[in-house]
Amino acid sequence: MSSLSEDARRQGERVGLTADTIVIHGGKPLTGRIDVRGAKNLVTKAMVAALLGDNVSVLKDVPNISDVFIVKGLLEAHGVIVTETGDGELTFDPRNVTSAHFAEIDAHAGSSRIPILFCGPLLHQLGEAFIPDLGGCRIGDRPIDFHLNALRAFGATVTKLPQGIHLTAPERLRGAHIELPFPSVGATEQVLLTAVRAEGVTELKNAAIEPEIMDLIAILQKMGAIIWVEPNRTIFIEGVDRLGGYTHRAISDRNEAASWASAALATKGDIFVANAKQPELLTFLNVFRKVGGEFEVFEDGIRFWHPGRPLTPVVVETDVHPGFMTDWQQPLVVALTQAEGQSVVHETVYENRFGFTDSLNAMGANIVVHQDGIASITRRVPHRKLEQAAVITGPTPLHGADIRVPDLRGGFSHLIAALAAEGTSTISNVGIIARGYEHFIDKLRVLGADFELAD
Ligand code: UD1
């Protein structure tokens, strides 16, 4: 099992980032134009979907992020031929799918949860699948019980082994009635990727309906699947005997767009995010506007800028779509440190997503995390058992600090904070950011950031 820093370095190296550390001289607004490509949260799943076909698939607008390389490695380990057929265009030939060795799957997977989504397609293609090492650091505390229960409902046998989890399906998987305890994105994708080729009809209740899931459904439909999305989070899937390939342009990355929007706000900057799309960002844009951020939607992207006057505090709750996405809160919290008064961010999707605030406090922020959440009269989302709330009191000047990036979105927030802060910050483990932010070093350069890379 590799350490976090080895893993981070590998993530960076996969996309050509050899440095471990970035030294940032902050206090300068980020201004300029950058672009976002296909959504990390769709592209990786679309790549897995290619496994289900008996013909070649083509995916366009694939970003150069290390998560894509992880899935590419896993597909290749299973005999899929992956070819780069253009800038951001990958072609998948799944006509010779084979079993991969435990160790090979483990080596490619790193800290990623992606192998979980290979289960359904591999059970259909080969009758068996393997998920590596669920012990701890690889998948952390994020459970996979919804996934395993769904796979069992389809008829798979789940066996826990010392190296991980082995799944078998001696017979064709059968459609099932499944109700998720929470509208999990990954578990919904698991059900879709399994049900499309199962025998009979699957009913999925309490499904996630994120835009990336709708895009995955569009891909599966192109391949020949029959999927009905009903009101009230219910999805019916009529299983078919075979699926073909697809040609698809991935939906744009709304999480990356929202991150750069928050970067513009936190650094008092002005950023045009080419290819950012308004429909998937409606909720984010409402909050951005309430904080005082300015934006204008164009045909080819969205311009985000600081209003030049004090920012307003907000109360916001993360939620499943169409709510305020949990991945948007970390970059926004950095901007909220500069709002005049007290903001509250309730995290209701994950039980532990405020670890990054320790470093912000070390830079001068005033953020108190309440582990059991707090009551608020303006709540829209009902309380969940494991939620947390962060109370951010601003404005507080930020100063440079030495920070070790803990995870993807937290790491991007640290970058923004360092760019907004007066003085110099040294941020290590930056390879993790390459998991989901394409060419982020080049983009920082384009936006006028003052920094150098170090080992
Ligand atoms: C996906 C996204 C991530 C986003 C999240 C929520 C990808 C690659 N990642 O993650 O960016 O923040 O959706 O929108 O698409 N849970 C269980 N048991 C399970 C599965 C999930 O209890 O078997 C819980 C999780 O611990 C969490 C909640 O359900 O509290 C939501 O997780 P989920 O929607 O599954 O997130 P991911 O699919 O992992």
XYZ file of C-alpha atoms and ligand atoms in Angstrom:
494
model
C 0.000 0.000 0.000
C 1.617 3.301 -1.057
C 1.739 6.324 1.241
C -0.403 9.389 0.592
C 2.558 11.406 -0.696
C 3.762 8.619 -3.045
C 0.223 8.350 -4.327
C 0.017 12.136 -4.824
C 3.305 12.147 -6.719
C 2.118 9.331 -8.977
C -1.130 11.204 -9.669
C 0.848 14.273 -10.764
C 3.373 12.335 -12.823
C 0.590 10.642 -14.786
C -0.292 14.035 -16.264
C 3.252 15.375 -16.563
C 3.467 17.228 -13.232
C 6.790 16.199 -11.711
C 6.942 18.796 -8.915
C 5.537 17.955 -5.478
C 5.400 21.518 -4.194
C 4.210 24.909 -5.364
C 5.479 28.101 -3.743
C 2.883 30.845 -4.137
C 3.397 34.596 -3.653
C -0.163 35.647 -2.987
C -2.210 38.826 -2.880
C -2.661 39.196 -6.652
C -6.043 38.896 -8.371
C -6.465 36.004 -10.814
C -7.597 37.405 -14.145
C -7.932 35.929 -17.609
C -9.553 33.134 -19.568
C -9.271 29.402 -18.997
C -11.389 26.513 -20.172
C -12.949 23.432 -18.617
C -13.442 20.159 -20.455
C -15.437 17.006 -19.758
C -16.553 16.388 -16.165
C -14.311 14.114 -14.105
C -17.446 12.658 -12.531
C -18.837 11.627 -15.911
C -15.768 10.798 -17.963
C -14.481 8.099 -15.637
C -17.920 6.383 -15.575
C -18.338 6.737 -19.349
C -15.022 4.916 -19.733
C -16.318 2.064 -17.564
C -19.554 1.958 -19.618
C -17.476 1.205 -22.732
C -16.765 -2.201 -21.135
C -20.430 -3.152 -21.557
C -20.448 -2.871 -25.335
C -19.537 -5.420 -27.960
C -18.173 -2.685 -30.197
C -15.896 0.362 -30.161
C -16.827 3.519 -28.190
C -15.512 7.060 -28.637
C -15.456 9.644 -25.848
C -14.725 13.321 -26.561
C -13.597 16.192 -24.342
C -11.717 13.883 -21.993
C -9.576 16.006 -19.642
C -5.921 15.243 -18.942
C -6.430 14.330 -15.276
C -4.928 11.448 -13.381
C -8.299 9.813 -12.596
C -8.661 9.246 -16.354
C -5.273 7.493 -16.388
C -6.343 5.263 -13.500
C -9.426 4.095 -15.408
C -7.420 3.745 -18.612
C -4.956 1.499 -16.769
C -7.772 -0.569 -15.288
C -9.486 -0.965 -18.666
C -6.215 -2.014 -20.288
C -5.574 -4.493 -17.477
C -8.889 -6.078 -18.491
C -7.980 -6.321 -22.172
C -9.709 -3.180 -23.458
C -7.640 -1.390 -26.116
C -7.627 2.326 -25.313
C -6.340 4.659 -28.038
C -5.985 8.430 -28.084
C -7.600 9.330 -31.392
C -7.477 13.128 -31.085
C -7.029 15.954 -28.593
C -9.137 14.813 -25.651
C -10.625 11.941 -27.659
C -10.316 8.360 -26.456
C -11.444 5.235 -28.301
C -12.178 2.016 -26.433
C -12.217 -1.424 -28.014
C -13.725 -3.914 -25.534
C -13.879 -6.910 -27.874
C -11.281 -8.950 -25.991
C -12.117 -8.393 -22.337
C -10.250 -10.712 -19.958
C -9.825 -11.136 -16.200
C -7.039 -9.122 -14.570
C -4.801 -10.261 -11.737
C -5.587 -8.910 -8.225
C -2.174 -7.252 -7.994
C -2.565 -5.534 -11.351
C -5.955 -4.059 -10.415
C -4.519 -2.936 -7.093
C -1.504 -1.297 -8.754
C -3.659 0.732 -11.150
C -6.390 1.664 -8.693
C -4.241 3.604 -6.190
C -6.535 5.472 -3.818
C -9.404 5.577 -6.304
C -12.893 4.152 -5.744
C -13.348 3.548 -9.465
C -12.828 -0.276 -9.347
C -16.201 -0.563 -7.608
C -17.929 0.512 -10.791
C -16.232 -2.180 -12.856
C -18.201 -4.860 -10.997
C -21.458 -4.916 -12.983
C -19.840 -4.750 -16.443
C -17.226 -7.383 -15.514
C -19.830 -9.695 -14.008
C -21.714 -9.494 -17.319
C -18.609 -9.950 -19.464
C -16.632 -12.468 -17.403
C -18.812 -13.711 -14.554
C -16.396 -12.337 -11.954
C -14.916 -9.081 -10.636
C -12.512 -7.965 -7.925
C -12.347 -4.831 -5.767
C -8.925 -4.310 -4.170
C -8.067 -3.671 -0.560
C -11.006 -2.066 1.207
C -9.068 -2.037 4.469
C -8.431 1.616 4.998
C -6.445 4.272 3.239
C -7.339 3.228 -0.302
C -11.033 3.840 0.076
C -10.941 5.561 3.435
C -14.083 5.625 5.480
C -16.365 6.065 2.505
C -18.468 2.902 2.658
C -19.582 0.746 -0.277
C -22.465 -1.046 1.412
C -25.069 0.348 -1.041
C -22.964 -0.957 -3.944
C -22.528 -4.442 -2.519
C -26.182 -4.754 -1.497
C -27.263 -3.729 -4.995
C -24.918 -6.261 -6.611
C -26.253 -8.984 -4.293
C -29.818 -8.011 -5.270
C -28.865 -8.652 -8.941
C -27.718 -12.158 -7.950
C -23.963 -11.665 -7.495
C -22.098 -13.562 -4.774
C -19.839 -11.329 -2.693
C -16.830 -12.909 -0.937
C -14.466 -10.941 1.295
C -10.828 -12.057 0.857
C -7.662 -10.714 2.511
C -6.738 -8.817 -0.700
C -10.186 -7.313 -1.248
C -13.634 -8.391 -2.407
C -14.289 -11.059 -5.004
C -17.637 -11.114 -6.815
C -19.010 -13.879 -8.956
C -22.133 -14.402 -11.036
C -22.444 -18.031 -12.086
C -25.640 -17.167 -13.968
C -26.810 -14.055 -15.810
C -27.637 -11.256 -13.371
C -31.358 -10.601 -12.920
C -33.212 -7.278 -12.682
C -33.980 -6.238 -9.097
C -36.030 -3.874 -6.947
C -33.585 -1.622 -5.126
C -34.178 1.336 -2.845
C -31.097 3.310 -1.849
C -30.983 4.555 1.760
C -29.509 7.823 0.363
C -29.400 9.037 -3.269
C -25.761 8.019 -3.689
C -24.175 9.014 -6.991
C -21.849 6.010 -7.137
C -24.492 3.471 -6.109
C -26.932 4.853 -8.712
C -24.226 4.449 -11.355
C -23.527 0.949 -10.068
C -27.178 0.007 -10.540
C -27.357 1.569 -14.017
C -24.153 -0.096 -15.230
C -25.374 -3.466 -13.942
C -29.098 -3.322 -14.764
C -28.705 -2.418 -18.442
C -27.600 -5.955 -19.287
C -29.386 -7.871 -16.513
C -32.331 -10.102 -17.368
C -35.654 -8.324 -16.815
C -36.594 -4.971 -15.342
C -34.833 -3.136 -12.518
C -36.588 -0.562 -10.394
C -34.285 1.846 -8.566
C -35.868 4.076 -5.923
C -34.210 7.091 -4.282
C -31.745 7.388 -7.158
C -29.286 10.249 -7.562
C -30.143 12.487 -10.519
C -26.944 14.530 -10.872
C -26.325 15.927 -14.394
C -23.401 13.518 -14.782
C -25.786 10.624 -14.127
C -28.187 11.935 -16.771
C -25.234 12.110 -19.170
C -24.289 8.523 -18.316
C -27.891 7.497 -19.033
C -27.624 9.257 -22.407
C -24.476 7.257 -23.172
C -26.112 3.975 -22.167
C -29.115 4.817 -24.336
C -26.758 5.406 -27.292
C -25.384 1.910 -26.615
C -28.870 0.403 -26.816
C -30.140 0.541 -23.218
C -33.760 1.278 -22.252
C -33.883 3.513 -19.182
C -36.917 5.419 -17.885
C -36.298 8.284 -15.466
C -39.515 8.830 -13.503
C -40.388 11.654 -11.109
C -39.495 11.196 -7.432
C -36.045 9.762 -8.005
C -37.242 6.459 -9.468
C -35.473 4.912 -12.460
C -36.662 1.833 -14.393
C -34.130 -0.056 -16.489
C -35.255 -2.728 -18.980
C -32.335 -5.117 -19.381
C -31.188 -5.965 -22.926
C -29.111 -8.888 -24.226
C -26.377 -6.847 -25.819
C -25.097 -3.289 -26.045
C -23.053 -1.666 -28.815
C -20.532 1.172 -28.645
C -21.175 4.911 -28.294
C -19.812 8.212 -29.565
C -20.270 10.953 -27.004
C -18.999 14.393 -25.979
C -18.790 14.546 -22.183
C -20.820 17.075 -20.219
C -18.603 19.950 -19.008
C -17.061 19.932 -15.550
C -19.351 22.043 -13.343
C -17.209 21.380 -10.272
C -14.101 22.751 -11.888
C -16.064 25.761 -13.187
C -17.392 26.462 -9.674
C -13.867 26.157 -8.264
C -12.486 28.815 -10.620
C -15.507 31.019 -9.898
C -14.667 30.895 -6.188
C -11.013 31.561 -7.033
C -12.069 34.761 -8.831
C -14.064 35.841 -5.787
C -11.425 34.973 -3.181
C -8.577 36.713 -5.059
C -10.667 39.766 -6.079
C -10.163 38.620 -9.651
C -12.035 38.247 -12.920
C -12.057 34.853 -14.682
C -13.803 33.781 -17.867
C -14.413 30.038 -17.697
C -14.875 28.868 -21.268
C -17.246 25.894 -21.675
C -18.864 26.442 -18.230
C -22.591 25.732 -18.594
C -25.335 27.572 -16.739
C -28.018 24.824 -16.414
C -25.806 22.555 -14.283
C -24.651 25.490 -12.177
C -28.009 27.138 -11.382
C -27.779 26.513 -7.633
C -24.139 27.499 -7.438
C -24.843 30.732 -9.331
C -27.646 31.631 -6.887
C -25.270 31.312 -3.945
C -22.462 33.084 -5.810
C -24.814 35.995 -6.461
C -26.010 36.095 -2.807
C -22.385 36.327 -1.635
C -22.035 39.336 -3.927
C -20.145 37.709 -6.780
C -20.831 39.012 -10.273
C -21.234 36.750 -13.287
C -22.369 36.928 -16.860
C -23.402 33.959 -18.941
C -22.168 33.871 -22.542
C -22.751 31.288 -25.262
C -19.251 29.892 -24.856
C -18.791 30.171 -21.098
C -19.353 32.180 -17.936
C -17.412 35.207 -16.667
C -17.055 35.398 -12.853
C -15.698 38.422 -11.040
C -15.378 40.146 -7.669
C -17.776 43.094 -7.321
C -15.192 45.480 -5.864
C -17.304 45.960 -2.722
C -17.536 43.880 0.490
C -18.903 40.328 0.172
C -22.074 39.246 2.020
C -22.149 36.225 4.371
C -24.478 33.313 3.480
C -26.014 30.206 5.032
C -25.736 27.234 2.705
C -26.409 23.496 2.948
C -24.773 20.951 0.707
C -27.222 18.509 -0.823
C -27.764 16.054 -3.635
C -28.728 17.517 -7.020
C -30.391 19.934 -7.607
C -29.045 21.210 -4.290
C -25.716 22.875 -3.563
C -23.108 20.257 -4.355
C -20.682 19.190 -1.626
C -17.704 19.670 -3.987
C -18.525 23.371 -4.285
C -18.274 24.192 -0.600
C -14.502 24.000 -0.028
C -13.466 26.658 -2.608
C -16.437 28.817 -1.614
C -15.434 28.710 2.072
C -12.173 30.475 1.120
C -14.158 33.329 -0.432
C -16.464 33.399 2.614
C -13.474 34.171 4.867
C -13.558 37.575 3.127
C -17.329 38.200 3.585
C -18.421 40.764 6.194
C -20.062 38.740 8.987
C -20.879 35.158 9.830
C -21.494 32.487 7.174
C -22.596 28.923 7.894
C -21.923 25.948 5.646
C -23.823 22.792 6.603
C -22.235 19.668 5.129
C -25.024 17.094 4.820
C -23.614 14.703 2.201
C -20.307 13.587 3.752
C -19.543 13.152 7.423
C -16.048 14.600 7.247
C -15.393 17.283 4.686
C -14.086 20.224 6.698
C -10.560 18.957 7.441
C -9.200 21.567 5.027
C -10.369 24.410 7.308
C -7.496 23.773 9.798
C -5.024 25.085 7.231
C -7.262 28.072 6.456
C -7.287 28.915 10.175
C -3.490 28.631 10.194
C -3.546 31.286 7.464
C -5.620 33.638 9.598
C -9.214 32.548 8.903
C -11.789 32.268 11.687
C -13.644 29.004 11.028
C -15.232 26.886 13.752
C -16.402 23.398 12.759
C -19.313 21.958 14.761
C -19.007 18.184 14.480
C -22.684 17.509 15.227
C -24.050 20.255 13.017
C -25.987 23.255 14.330
C -29.611 24.325 14.202
C -30.497 27.003 11.693
C -33.857 28.563 10.978
C -33.159 28.879 7.283
C -32.621 25.160 6.682
C -33.968 23.588 3.538
C -32.314 20.151 3.793
C -33.447 17.970 6.729
C -30.821 17.148 9.363
C -28.722 14.022 8.759
C -27.142 11.993 11.505
C -23.506 12.577 10.576
C -23.510 16.141 9.393
C -21.117 18.959 10.309
C -21.399 22.730 10.133
C -18.647 25.291 9.608
C -19.159 28.815 10.945
C -16.945 31.261 9.076
C -16.508 34.725 10.559
C -15.060 37.357 8.255
C -13.471 39.303 6.918
C -10.091 38.048 8.071
C -6.882 38.889 6.241
C -5.122 35.694 5.126
C -1.350 35.294 5.348
C 0.990 32.743 3.751
C 1.575 29.336 5.366
C 3.061 25.898 4.711
C 0.308 23.471 3.758
C 0.139 19.827 2.801
C -2.726 19.093 0.412
C -5.106 16.547 2.004
C -7.532 15.765 -0.847
C -8.785 17.023 -4.186
C -11.237 19.809 -3.375
C -9.565 20.718 -0.066
C -6.280 21.016 -1.958
C -7.735 23.356 -4.549
C -9.102 25.505 -1.712
C -5.630 25.730 -0.235
C -4.302 26.900 -3.582
C -6.957 29.624 -3.731
C -6.294 30.655 -0.145
C -2.556 30.945 -0.843
C -3.282 33.029 -3.944
C -5.552 35.325 -1.929
C -3.174 35.586 1.055
C -0.513 38.217 1.593
C 2.989 36.721 1.566
C 4.405 33.393 0.500
C 2.854 29.924 0.954
C 4.453 26.560 0.310
C 1.938 23.912 -0.711
C 3.129 20.315 -0.972
C 1.484 17.121 -2.237
C -0.014 19.078 -5.154
C -0.142 15.932 -7.318
C -3.507 15.171 -5.682
C -4.985 18.244 -7.368
C -4.109 16.714 -10.760
C -6.717 14.024 -10.046
C -9.486 16.406 -11.036
C -8.091 19.743 -12.272
C -6.722 19.592 -15.798
C -3.531 21.633 -16.465
C -4.060 23.589 -13.260
C -0.457 24.815 -13.203
C -0.759 26.166 -16.763
C -4.103 27.735 -15.906
C -2.627 29.489 -12.868
C 0.098 30.883 -15.135
C -2.462 32.122 -17.670
C -4.400 33.816 -14.837
C -1.299 35.722 -13.722
C -0.522 33.837 -10.495
C 2.956 34.429 -9.070
C 4.488 31.059 -8.142
C 7.301 28.624 -8.708
C 7.413 24.824 -8.593
C 9.749 22.892 -6.299
C 10.484 19.255 -5.456
C -19.636 11.270 -6.157
C -18.644 12.256 -6.732
C -18.187 13.268 -5.698
C -19.398 13.918 -5.039
C -20.395 12.872 -4.527
C -21.675 13.508 -4.025
C -17.526 10.984 -8.449
C -16.258 10.361 -8.924
N -17.499 11.547 -7.250
O -18.937 10.516 -5.156
O -17.413 14.269 -6.369
O -18.964 14.698 -3.946
O -20.749 11.973 -5.595
O -22.272 14.284 -5.014
O -18.525 11.009 -9.158
N -22.583 6.155 0.920
C -22.803 5.085 1.753
N -22.694 3.817 1.247
C -22.360 3.589 -0.062
C -22.152 4.699 -0.919
C -22.267 5.970 -0.387
O -23.108 5.257 2.945
O -22.277 2.421 -0.467
C -22.688 7.529 1.462
C -21.348 8.255 1.439
O -20.548 7.921 2.561
C -21.798 9.698 1.451
C -23.073 9.662 0.615
O -23.521 8.307 0.606
O -22.108 10.109 2.752
C -22.914 10.149 -0.794
O -21.900 9.427 -1.440
P -21.959 9.166 -3.040
O -23.043 9.982 -3.640
O -21.987 7.699 -3.270
O -20.553 9.743 -3.500
P -19.580 9.164 -4.604
O -20.335 8.503 -5.697
O -18.470 8.415 -3.955
